[in-house]
Amino acid sequence: MAAHQKSETLSREAKLQALRERPEVPVLIIGGGINGIGVLRDLALQGLDALLVERGDFGSGASAASSHMLHGGLRYLENGEFRLVNEALHERDRMLLNAPHYAQPLRTTIPIFRWFSGLFNAPLKFLGALDSPGERGALVIKIGLTLYDFLARHGRTLPRHEFRLRAAALREYPRLNPALVCAASYYDAWMPSPERICLELALDAEASGSGARALNYMRALDAGADAVLLRDELSGETCRVTPQVVVNAAGPWIDQVQAHLGRAGQRFIGGTKGSHLMLDNPELLAALGDSEIFFENEDGRIVLLLPFFQRVMIGTTDIRLDEPDEAVITDAEIDYLIAMVGRVFPDIAVERSQIVFSFSGVRPLPYSDAGADGKPGQISRDHSIRSLPATAERRYPIHALIGGKWTTFRAFAEEATDLVLRDLGRQRRVDTKNSAIGGGRGYPTGAQERAQWLRERQHETDLPAERLATLFERYGTRAADFARFIAAGQDRPLAHAPSYSQREIECMLRYEMVARLDDLLLRRSLIAMLGGAKRALLTEMAALCAQTLGWTAARQAQEIEHAASILRDKHRVKL
Ligand SMILES: Cc1cc2nc3c(=O)[nH]c(=O)nc-3n(C[C@H](O)[C@H](O)[C@H](O)COP(=O)(O)OP(=O)(O)OC[C@H]3O[C@@H](n4cnc5c(N)ncnc54)[C@H](O)[C@@H]3O)c2cc1C
């Protein structure tokens, strides 16, 4: 890894030892999803020594379950959430500039089956006279997209929307349902590897020189007047830290963490489950072209079909669920999502046997009665912070981060960081609006610059051009560190996932805070997501972990079983 990271990033054991020796931390962040990690990165850039603890791996909660969109939220306009849409559009555009390796423009096409339906929904909703969503017609979508373009006009990075009548739409997408009346296309952005963005932000925070640390597999258990009890989920060892300020960034688990902190009683979160499928269906992939297809079913629920490398992602559902640990796709959801494909591509067969992976998670939405009677799509997607002052029984203030889209994490983190800085009597010294993330730093934007960048890496490492291009696509400019590491030893492709190599995995093991086998399969790489996880690969990767992390044979066997059970039970992967 980059020289500065090598010197600043401590091993997990070294971080634990530092905590045993010095349990005082100015700021404790509980939860290593995108919002908690966003706060850690922001605090670190302000020079603050903060500790983030995550009970699983970084980005393994709601942040791993998103529809992978960086978007303004066209649909939220109808709920009158202009502030949120405006902020999200700005943040989307910032991500395209700050993390160009993981945030990519996405053309989105809406097939439209009616001209006028839903015309009165939006004004009636503002007046509180309509509470059931329905399918929108062309006119309402036109108004929405015009407003969307208007809100995105500052520093425009993406093209404006366009409408096509039926014949033109069918020329472009010949497999679309011919019952459509027209189609609209507009641009948003998507992120193939949200978990890697979480990781890179944590690495950036640790490399900032502020002393900020991120510990995965570390659970906040309980709290006393001055201290919070943490448990290492790998060893069972517990320790106490004494924070001056606590940030509760536990997403859908926020109320559970509040209860651990002795603040039970108030209900902040009322989440809804959303599930997605990954399909191996080349016919459907070809029918999508380069666009996401985005539409509403008859009851107004959103469905999206996203080309995802050689797979198609289908999402999503919106079902009230109070226990986030129980989120897993059900048979009924699978049937529903498959049926939805038939609505827009009626002559493309989709079979259950084509499902290579599925994922499910709970949206951390603010608690509201709106979703209790079956209309969860109407609960606000906006974020807020509930600040609880220090008391005689609890001598540190708590800031609880409620809601928050993936897209708006930077703005949300900025808001939380400003509250923490105020608590500690400190001033903001760095604005994160233009702070590049990980492999987005020094990113060569044009084709010529990219070719030049790759030539220089080839000159330096002698790796084949094609290999360097793959590394660049996977890691942005951090590919330079991967390439140097790979070139410094004997390398060979993995036998059971040949697009990855042994030294590439070893590089992750050394420098990317990998603690468990499933971290590699589910969050450092896209192997499982794209349907590449198999038992033989688990064994092969566990052996690499043994070499680099010193796992015993018993630990390897345990990790293989653990990863296999997650893949089977949470993602319906047949191993
Ligand atoms: C189905 C679905 C689709 C979505 N689609 C989009 C989209 O397309 N675009 C978009 O912008 N947003 C989307 N979102 C919203 C977005 O993913 C979430 O709002 C965001 O990821 C929330 O991040 P978070 O950090 O607040 O929560 P999380 O990512 O859940 O992080 C909280 C973390 O806290 C940890 N934790 C819990 N208890 C403890 C404890 N005791 N000690 C330590 N750690 C603990 C958990 O393990 C978890 O990792 C979607 C969400 C879902 C579920």
PDB file of N, CA and C in Angstrom, residues 355-434:
ATOM      1  N   ILE A 355     -30.907 -17.467 -10.461  1.00  0.00           N
ATOM      2  CA  ILE A 355     -30.501 -16.614  -9.335  1.00  0.00           C
ATOM      3  C   ILE A 355     -29.144 -17.091  -8.812  1.00  0.00           C
ATOM      4  N   VAL A 356     -28.152 -16.192  -8.832  1.00  0.00           N
ATOM      5  CA  VAL A 356     -26.822 -16.592  -8.356  1.00  0.00           C
ATOM      6  C   VAL A 356     -26.517 -16.024  -6.970  1.00  0.00           C
ATOM      7  N   PHE A 357     -27.320 -15.068  -6.531  1.00  0.00           N
ATOM      8  CA  PHE A 357     -27.045 -14.409  -5.249  1.00  0.00           C
ATOM      9  C   PHE A 357     -28.276 -13.575  -4.920  1.00  0.00           C
ATOM     10  N   SER A 358     -28.524 -13.361  -3.644  1.00  0.00           N
ATOM     11  CA  SER A 358     -29.584 -12.431  -3.264  1.00  0.00           C
ATOM     12  C   SER A 358     -29.121 -11.692  -2.012  1.00  0.00           C
ATOM     13  N   PHE A 359     -29.688 -10.552  -1.764  1.00  0.00           N
ATOM     14  CA  PHE A 359     -29.345  -9.851  -0.523  1.00  0.00           C
ATOM     15  C   PHE A 359     -30.525  -9.028  -0.051  1.00  0.00           C
ATOM     16  N   SER A 360     -30.522  -8.806   1.249  1.00  0.00           N
ATOM     17  CA  SER A 360     -31.672  -8.204   1.888  1.00  0.00           C
ATOM     18  C   SER A 360     -31.179  -7.352   3.057  1.00  0.00           C
ATOM     19  N   GLY A 361     -31.825  -6.240   3.294  1.00  0.00           N
ATOM     20  CA  GLY A 361     -31.411  -5.414   4.422  1.00  0.00           C
ATOM     21  C   GLY A 361     -32.540  -4.511   4.844  1.00  0.00           C
ATOM     22  N   VAL A 362     -32.349  -3.857   5.978  1.00  0.00           N
ATOM     23  CA  VAL A 362     -33.401  -2.991   6.510  1.00  0.00           C
ATOM     24  C   VAL A 362     -32.992  -1.529   6.363  1.00  0.00           C
ATOM     25  N   ARG A 363     -33.882  -0.770   5.750  1.00  0.00           N
ATOM     26  CA  ARG A 363     -33.630   0.672   5.605  1.00  0.00           C
ATOM     27  C   ARG A 363     -33.805   1.327   6.971  1.00  0.00           C
ATOM     28  N   PRO A 364     -32.801   2.083   7.412  1.00  0.00           N
ATOM     29  CA  PRO A 364     -32.961   2.746   8.718  1.00  0.00           C
ATOM     30  C   PRO A 364     -33.799   4.011   8.573  1.00  0.00           C
ATOM     31  N   LEU A 365     -35.103   3.845   8.517  1.00  0.00           N
ATOM     32  CA  LEU A 365     -35.978   5.009   8.319  1.00  0.00           C
ATOM     33  C   LEU A 365     -36.418   5.562   9.665  1.00  0.00           C
ATOM     34  N   PRO A 366     -36.649   6.869   9.723  1.00  0.00           N
ATOM     35  CA  PRO A 366     -37.125   7.431  10.983  1.00  0.00           C
ATOM     36  C   PRO A 366     -38.447   6.782  11.371  1.00  0.00           C
ATOM     37  N   TYR A 367     -38.642   6.561  12.651  1.00  0.00           N
ATOM     38  CA  TYR A 367     -39.876   5.917  13.099  1.00  0.00           C
ATOM     39  C   TYR A 367     -41.067   6.782  12.701  1.00  0.00           C
ATOM     40  N   SER A 368     -42.079   6.113  12.129  1.00  0.00           N
ATOM     41  CA  SER A 368     -43.254   6.852  11.674  1.00  0.00           C
ATOM     42  C   SER A 368     -44.428   5.908  11.607  1.00  0.00           C
ATOM     43  N   ASP A 369     -45.616   6.448  11.784  1.00  0.00           N
ATOM     44  CA  ASP A 369     -46.819   5.623  11.645  1.00  0.00           C
ATOM     45  C   ASP A 369     -47.167   5.400  10.180  1.00  0.00           C
ATOM     46  N   ALA A 370     -46.540   6.168   9.273  1.00  0.00           N
ATOM     47  CA  ALA A 370     -46.932   6.108   7.855  1.00  0.00           C
ATOM     48  C   ALA A 370     -46.794   4.710   7.286  1.00  0.00           C
ATOM     49  N   GLY A 371     -45.775   3.961   7.776  1.00  0.00           N
ATOM     50  CA  GLY A 371     -45.565   2.641   7.202  1.00  0.00           C
ATOM     51  C   GLY A 371     -46.333   1.549   7.897  1.00  0.00           C
ATOM     52  N   ALA A 372     -46.949   1.869   9.013  1.00  0.00           N
ATOM     53  CA  ALA A 372     -47.563   0.824   9.815  1.00  0.00           C
ATOM     54  C   ALA A 372     -48.735   0.165   9.107  1.00  0.00           C
ATOM     55  N   ASP A 373     -49.423   0.894   8.222  1.00  0.00           N
ATOM     56  CA  ASP A 373     -50.581   0.306   7.568  1.00  0.00           C
ATOM     57  C   ASP A 373     -50.311  -0.026   6.111  1.00  0.00           C
ATOM     58  N   GLY A 374     -49.072  -0.416   5.829  1.00  0.00           N
ATOM     59  CA  GLY A 374     -48.797  -0.989   4.516  1.00  0.00           C
ATOM     60  C   GLY A 374     -48.360   0.006   3.453  1.00  0.00           C
ATOM     61  N   LYS A 375     -47.977   1.250   3.804  1.00  0.00           N
ATOM     62  CA  LYS A 375     -47.523   2.195   2.793  1.00  0.00           C
ATOM     63  C   LYS A 375     -46.143   2.732   3.157  1.00  0.00           C
ATOM     64  N   PRO A 376     -45.169   1.810   3.361  1.00  0.00           N
ATOM     65  CA  PRO A 376     -43.867   2.237   3.843  1.00  0.00           C
ATOM     66  C   PRO A 376     -43.124   3.132   2.866  1.00  0.00           C
ATOM     67  N   GLY A 377     -43.486   3.054   1.548  1.00  0.00           N
ATOM     68  CA  GLY A 377     -42.801   3.891   0.568  1.00  0.00           C
ATOM     69  C   GLY A 377     -42.969   5.375   0.874  1.00  0.00           C
ATOM     70  N   GLN A 378     -43.925   5.708   1.718  1.00  0.00           N
ATOM     71  CA  GLN A 378     -44.179   7.122   2.005  1.00  0.00           C
ATOM     72  C   GLN A 378     -43.416   7.649   3.209  1.00  0.00           C
ATOM     73  N   ILE A 379     -42.692   6.766   3.931  1.00  0.00           N
ATOM     74  CA  ILE A 379     -41.935   7.270   5.082  1.00  0.00           C
ATOM     75  C   ILE A 379     -40.772   8.107   4.556  1.00  0.00           C
ATOM     76  N   SER A 380     -40.500   9.230   5.211  1.00  0.00           N
ATOM     77  CA  SER A 380     -39.442  10.124   4.744  1.00  0.00           C
ATOM     78  C   SER A 380     -38.100   9.397   4.703  1.00  0.00           C
ATOM     79  N   ARG A 381     -37.319   9.668   3.651  1.00  0.00           N
ATOM     80  CA  ARG A 381     -35.956   9.124   3.535  1.00  0.00           C
ATOM     81  C   ARG A 381     -34.935  10.155   4.019  1.00  0.00           C
ATOM     82  N   ASP A 382     -35.371  11.222   4.605  1.00  0.00           N
ATOM     83  CA  ASP A 382     -34.448  12.271   5.053  1.00  0.00           C
ATOM     84  C   ASP A 382     -33.765  11.837   6.354  1.00  0.00           C
ATOM     85  N   HIS A 383     -32.707  12.540   6.704  1.00  0.00           N
ATOM     86  CA  HIS A 383     -31.959  12.176   7.906  1.00  0.00           C
ATOM     87  C   HIS A 383     -32.034  13.282   8.959  1.00  0.00           C
ATOM     88  N   SER A 384     -31.779  12.905  10.189  1.00  0.00           N
ATOM     89  CA  SER A 384     -31.771  13.890  11.275  1.00  0.00           C
ATOM     90  C   SER A 384     -30.869  13.359  12.391  1.00  0.00           C
ATOM     91  N   ILE A 385     -30.533  14.234  13.328  1.00  0.00           N
ATOM     92  CA  ILE A 385     -29.681  13.820  14.452  1.00  0.00           C
ATOM     93  C   ILE A 385     -30.422  14.120  15.744  1.00  0.00           C
ATOM     94  N   ARG A 386     -30.524  13.133  16.614  1.00  0.00           N
ATOM     95  CA  ARG A 386     -31.103  13.377  17.935  1.00  0.00           C
ATOM     96  C   ARG A 386     -29.946  13.450  18.921  1.00  0.00           C
ATOM     97  N   SER A 387     -29.805  14.594  19.553  1.00  0.00           N
ATOM     98  CA  SER A 387     -28.680  14.781  20.480  1.00  0.00           C
ATOM     99  C   SER A 387     -29.180  14.716  21.908  1.00  0.00           C
ATOM    100  N   LEU A 388     -28.567  13.854  22.689  1.00  0.00           N
ATOM    101  CA  LEU A 388     -28.951  13.709  24.092  1.00  0.00           C
ATOM    102  C   LEU A 388     -27.794  14.229  24.939  1.00  0.00           C
ATOM    103  N   PRO A 389     -28.037  15.257  25.733  1.00  0.00           N
ATOM    104  CA  PRO A 389     -26.932  15.860  26.485  1.00  0.00           C
ATOM    105  C   PRO A 389     -26.391  14.926  27.565  1.00  0.00           C
ATOM    106  N   ALA A 390     -25.193  15.218  28.018  1.00  0.00           N
ATOM    107  CA  ALA A 390     -24.622  14.470  29.142  1.00  0.00           C
ATOM    108  C   ALA A 390     -25.492  14.685  30.380  1.00  0.00           C
ATOM    109  N   THR A 391     -25.542  13.677  31.236  1.00  0.00           N
ATOM    110  CA  THR A 391     -26.315  13.801  32.483  1.00  0.00           C
ATOM    111  C   THR A 391     -25.436  13.316  33.638  1.00  0.00           C
ATOM    112  N   ALA A 392     -25.967  13.368  34.850  1.00  0.00           N
ATOM    113  CA  ALA A 392     -25.190  12.882  36.001  1.00  0.00           C
ATOM    114  C   ALA A 392     -24.941  11.385  35.875  1.00  0.00           C
ATOM    115  N   GLU A 393     -25.911  10.657  35.285  1.00  0.00           N
ATOM    116  CA  GLU A 393     -25.754   9.198  35.158  1.00  0.00           C
ATOM    117  C   GLU A 393     -24.898   8.819  33.948  1.00  0.00           C
ATOM    118  N   ARG A 394     -24.870   9.684  32.944  1.00  0.00           N
ATOM    119  CA  ARG A 394     -24.153   9.373  31.698  1.00  0.00           C
ATOM    120  C   ARG A 394     -23.359  10.614  31.348  1.00  0.00           C
ATOM    121  N   ARG A 395     -22.044  10.580  31.575  1.00  0.00           N
ATOM    122  CA  ARG A 395     -21.308  11.844  31.527  1.00  0.00           C
ATOM    123  C   ARG A 395     -20.769  12.203  30.139  1.00  0.00           C
ATOM    124  N   TYR A 396     -21.384  11.650  29.108  1.00  0.00           N
ATOM    125  CA  TYR A 396     -20.997  12.044  27.735  1.00  0.00           C
ATOM    126  C   TYR A 396     -22.287  12.250  26.939  1.00  0.00           C
ATOM    127  N   PRO A 397     -22.291  13.210  26.050  1.00  0.00           N
ATOM    128  CA  PRO A 397     -23.472  13.374  25.181  1.00  0.00           C
ATOM    129  C   PRO A 397     -23.500  12.276  24.118  1.00  0.00           C
ATOM    130  N   ILE A 398     -24.698  11.991  23.625  1.00  0.00           N
ATOM    131  CA  ILE A 398     -24.850  11.002  22.549  1.00  0.00           C
ATOM    132  C   ILE A 398     -25.526  11.689  21.372  1.00  0.00           C
ATOM    133  N   HIS A 399     -24.970  11.486  20.196  1.00  0.00           N
ATOM    134  CA  HIS A 399     -25.628  11.963  18.973  1.00  0.00           C
ATOM    135  C   HIS A 399     -26.062  10.738  18.181  1.00  0.00           C
ATOM    136  N   ALA A 400     -27.375  10.590  18.013  1.00  0.00           N
ATOM    137  CA  ALA A 400     -27.900   9.421  17.295  1.00  0.00           C
ATOM    138  C   ALA A 400     -28.252   9.833  15.869  1.00  0.00           C
ATOM    139  N   LEU A 401     -27.664   9.114  14.893  1.00  0.00           N
ATOM    140  CA  LEU A 401     -27.875   9.456  13.475  1.00  0.00           C
ATOM    141  C   LEU A 401     -29.077   8.680  12.952  1.00  0.00           C
ATOM    142  N   ILE A 402     -30.135   9.377  12.641  1.00  0.00           N
ATOM    143  CA  ILE A 402     -31.386   8.705  12.264  1.00  0.00           C
ATOM    144  C   ILE A 402     -31.640   8.862  10.768  1.00  0.00           C
ATOM    145  N   GLY A 403     -31.874   7.716  10.115  1.00  0.00           N
ATOM    146  CA  GLY A 403     -32.149   7.735   8.677  1.00  0.00           C
ATOM    147  C   GLY A 403     -30.857   7.931   7.902  1.00  0.00           C
ATOM    148  N   GLY A 404     -30.963   8.541   6.738  1.00  0.00           N
ATOM    149  CA  GLY A 404     -29.759   8.819   5.955  1.00  0.00           C
ATOM    150  C   GLY A 404     -29.600   7.870   4.790  1.00  0.00           C
ATOM    151  N   LYS A 405     -29.645   8.423   3.591  1.00  0.00           N
ATOM    152  CA  LYS A 405     -29.395   7.635   2.382  1.00  0.00           C
ATOM    153  C   LYS A 405     -27.909   7.388   2.245  1.00  0.00           C
ATOM    154  N   TRP A 406     -27.542   6.371   1.507  1.00  0.00           N
ATOM    155  CA  TRP A 406     -26.128   6.149   1.180  1.00  0.00           C
ATOM    156  C   TRP A 406     -25.595   7.415   0.496  1.00  0.00           C
ATOM    157  N   THR A 407     -26.376   7.895  -0.463  1.00  0.00           N
ATOM    158  CA  THR A 407     -25.949   9.022  -1.295  1.00  0.00           C
ATOM    159  C   THR A 407     -25.573  10.248  -0.462  1.00  0.00           C
ATOM    160  N   THR A 408     -26.260  10.469   0.651  1.00  0.00           N
ATOM    161  CA  THR A 408     -26.074  11.731   1.384  1.00  0.00           C
ATOM    162  C   THR A 408     -25.123  11.586   2.573  1.00  0.00           C
ATOM    163  N   PHE A 409     -24.341  10.492   2.597  1.00  0.00           N
ATOM    164  CA  PHE A 409     -23.546  10.222   3.803  1.00  0.00           C
ATOM    165  C   PHE A 409     -22.589  11.362   4.158  1.00  0.00           C
ATOM    166  N   ARG A 410     -21.986  12.003   3.137  1.00  0.00           N
ATOM    167  CA  ARG A 410     -20.985  13.033   3.428  1.00  0.00           C
ATOM    168  C   ARG A 410     -21.620  14.229   4.131  1.00  0.00           C
ATOM    169  N   ALA A 411     -22.785  14.637   3.615  1.00  0.00           N
ATOM    170  CA  ALA A 411     -23.474  15.790   4.214  1.00  0.00           C
ATOM    171  C   ALA A 411     -23.935  15.442   5.634  1.00  0.00           C
ATOM    172  N   PHE A 412     -24.420  14.219   5.817  1.00  0.00           N
ATOM    173  CA  PHE A 412     -24.885  13.781   7.136  1.00  0.00           C
ATOM    174  C   PHE A 412     -23.693  13.736   8.110  1.00  0.00           C
ATOM    175  N   ALA A 413     -22.574  13.214   7.624  1.00  0.00           N
ATOM    176  CA  ALA A 413     -21.376  13.129   8.467  1.00  0.00           C
ATOM    177  C   ALA A 413     -20.887  14.523   8.845  1.00  0.00           C
ATOM    178  N   GLU A 414     -21.001  15.450   7.915  1.00  0.00           N
ATOM    179  CA  GLU A 414     -20.567  16.827   8.183  1.00  0.00           C
ATOM    180  C   GLU A 414     -21.398  17.424   9.324  1.00  0.00           C
ATOM    181  N   GLU A 415     -22.696  17.174   9.247  1.00  0.00           N
ATOM    182  CA  GLU A 415     -23.601  17.694  10.279  1.00  0.00           C
ATOM    183  C   GLU A 415     -23.250  17.103  11.653  1.00  0.00           C
ATOM    184  N   ALA A 416     -23.028  15.788  11.679  1.00  0.00           N
ATOM    185  CA  ALA A 416     -22.706  15.126  12.955  1.00  0.00           C
ATOM    186  C   ALA A 416     -21.352  15.589  13.474  1.00  0.00           C
ATOM    187  N   THR A 417     -20.383  15.707  12.561  1.00  0.00           N
ATOM    188  CA  THR A 417     -19.033  16.138  12.957  1.00  0.00           C
ATOM    189  C   THR A 417     -19.075  17.531  13.571  1.00  0.00           C
ATOM    190  N   ASP A 418     -19.875  18.414  12.984  1.00  0.00           N
ATOM    191  CA  ASP A 418     -19.962  19.778  13.525  1.00  0.00           C
ATOM    192  C   ASP A 418     -20.501  19.769  14.957  1.00  0.00           C
ATOM    193  N   LEU A 419     -21.447  18.863  15.240  1.00  0.00           N
ATOM    194  CA  LEU A 419     -21.962  18.770  16.616  1.00  0.00           C
ATOM    195  C   LEU A 419     -20.875  18.271  17.565  1.00  0.00           C
ATOM    196  N   VAL A 420     -20.110  17.278  17.109  1.00  0.00           N
ATOM    197  CA  VAL A 420     -19.044  16.739  17.958  1.00  0.00           C
ATOM    198  C   VAL A 420     -17.965  17.804  18.198  1.00  0.00           C
ATOM    199  N   LEU A 421     -17.618  18.520  17.133  1.00  0.00           N
ATOM    200  CA  LEU A 421     -16.605  19.580  17.276  1.00  0.00           C
ATOM    201  C   LEU A 421     -17.072  20.621  18.286  1.00  0.00           C
ATOM    202  N   ARG A 422     -18.345  20.950  18.215  1.00  0.00           N
ATOM    203  CA  ARG A 422     -18.902  21.929  19.165  1.00  0.00           C
ATOM    204  C   ARG A 422     -18.783  21.398  20.596  1.00  0.00           C
ATOM    205  N   ASP A 423     -19.143  20.109  20.789  1.00  0.00           N
ATOM    206  CA  ASP A 423     -19.034  19.511  22.131  1.00  0.00           C
ATOM    207  C   ASP A 423     -17.613  19.611  22.676  1.00  0.00           C
ATOM    208  N   LEU A 424     -16.639  19.423  21.765  1.00  0.00           N
ATOM    209  CA  LEU A 424     -15.240  19.374  22.214  1.00  0.00           C
ATOM    210  C   LEU A 424     -14.570  20.745  22.145  1.00  0.00           C
ATOM    211  N   GLY A 425     -15.334  21.745  21.751  1.00  0.00           N
ATOM    212  CA  GLY A 425     -14.770  23.110  21.682  1.00  0.00           C
ATOM    213  C   GLY A 425     -13.733  23.246  20.577  1.00  0.00           C
ATOM    214  N   ARG A 426     -13.919  22.511  19.499  1.00  0.00           N
ATOM    215  CA  ARG A 426     -12.950  22.569  18.387  1.00  0.00           C
ATOM    216  C   ARG A 426     -13.592  23.224  17.163  1.00  0.00           C
ATOM    217  N   GLN A 427     -12.754  23.625  16.230  1.00  0.00           N
ATOM    218  CA  GLN A 427     -13.218  24.268  14.988  1.00  0.00           C
ATOM    219  C   GLN A 427     -13.019  23.318  13.814  1.00  0.00           C
ATOM    220  N   ARG A 428     -13.936  23.390  12.860  1.00  0.00           N
ATOM    221  CA  ARG A 428     -13.720  22.643  11.600  1.00  0.00           C
ATOM    222  C   ARG A 428     -12.545  23.263  10.862  1.00  0.00           C
ATOM    223  N   ARG A 429     -11.622  22.417  10.372  1.00  0.00           N
ATOM    224  CA  ARG A 429     -10.522  22.982   9.587  1.00  0.00           C
ATOM    225  C   ARG A 429     -10.484  22.455   8.155  1.00  0.00           C
ATOM    226  N   VAL A 430     -11.212  21.377   7.888  1.00  0.00           N
ATOM    227  CA  VAL A 430     -11.233  20.857   6.509  1.00  0.00           C
ATOM    228  C   VAL A 430     -12.683  20.657   6.078  1.00  0.00           C
ATOM    229  N   ASP A 431     -12.993  21.144   4.876  1.00  0.00           N
ATOM    230  CA  ASP A 431     -14.315  20.916   4.282  1.00  0.00           C
ATOM    231  C   ASP A 431     -14.203  19.629   3.447  1.00  0.00           C
ATOM    232  N   THR A 432     -15.114  18.708   3.638  1.00  0.00           N
ATOM    233  CA  THR A 432     -14.981  17.419   2.930  1.00  0.00           C
ATOM    234  C   THR A 432     -15.652  17.404   1.552  1.00  0.00           C
ATOM    235  N   LYS A 433     -16.241  18.541   1.161  1.00  0.00           N
ATOM    236  CA  LYS A 433     -16.988  18.534  -0.116  1.00  0.00           C
ATOM    237  C   LYS A 433     -16.138  18.057  -1.283  1.00  0.00           C
ATOM    238  N   ASN A 434     -14.859  18.442  -1.255  1.00  0.00           N
ATOM    239  CA  ASN A 434     -14.006  18.069  -2.388  1.00  0.00           C
ATOM    240  C   ASN A 434     -12.940  17.050  -1.985  1.00  0.00           C
TER     241      ASN A 434
END
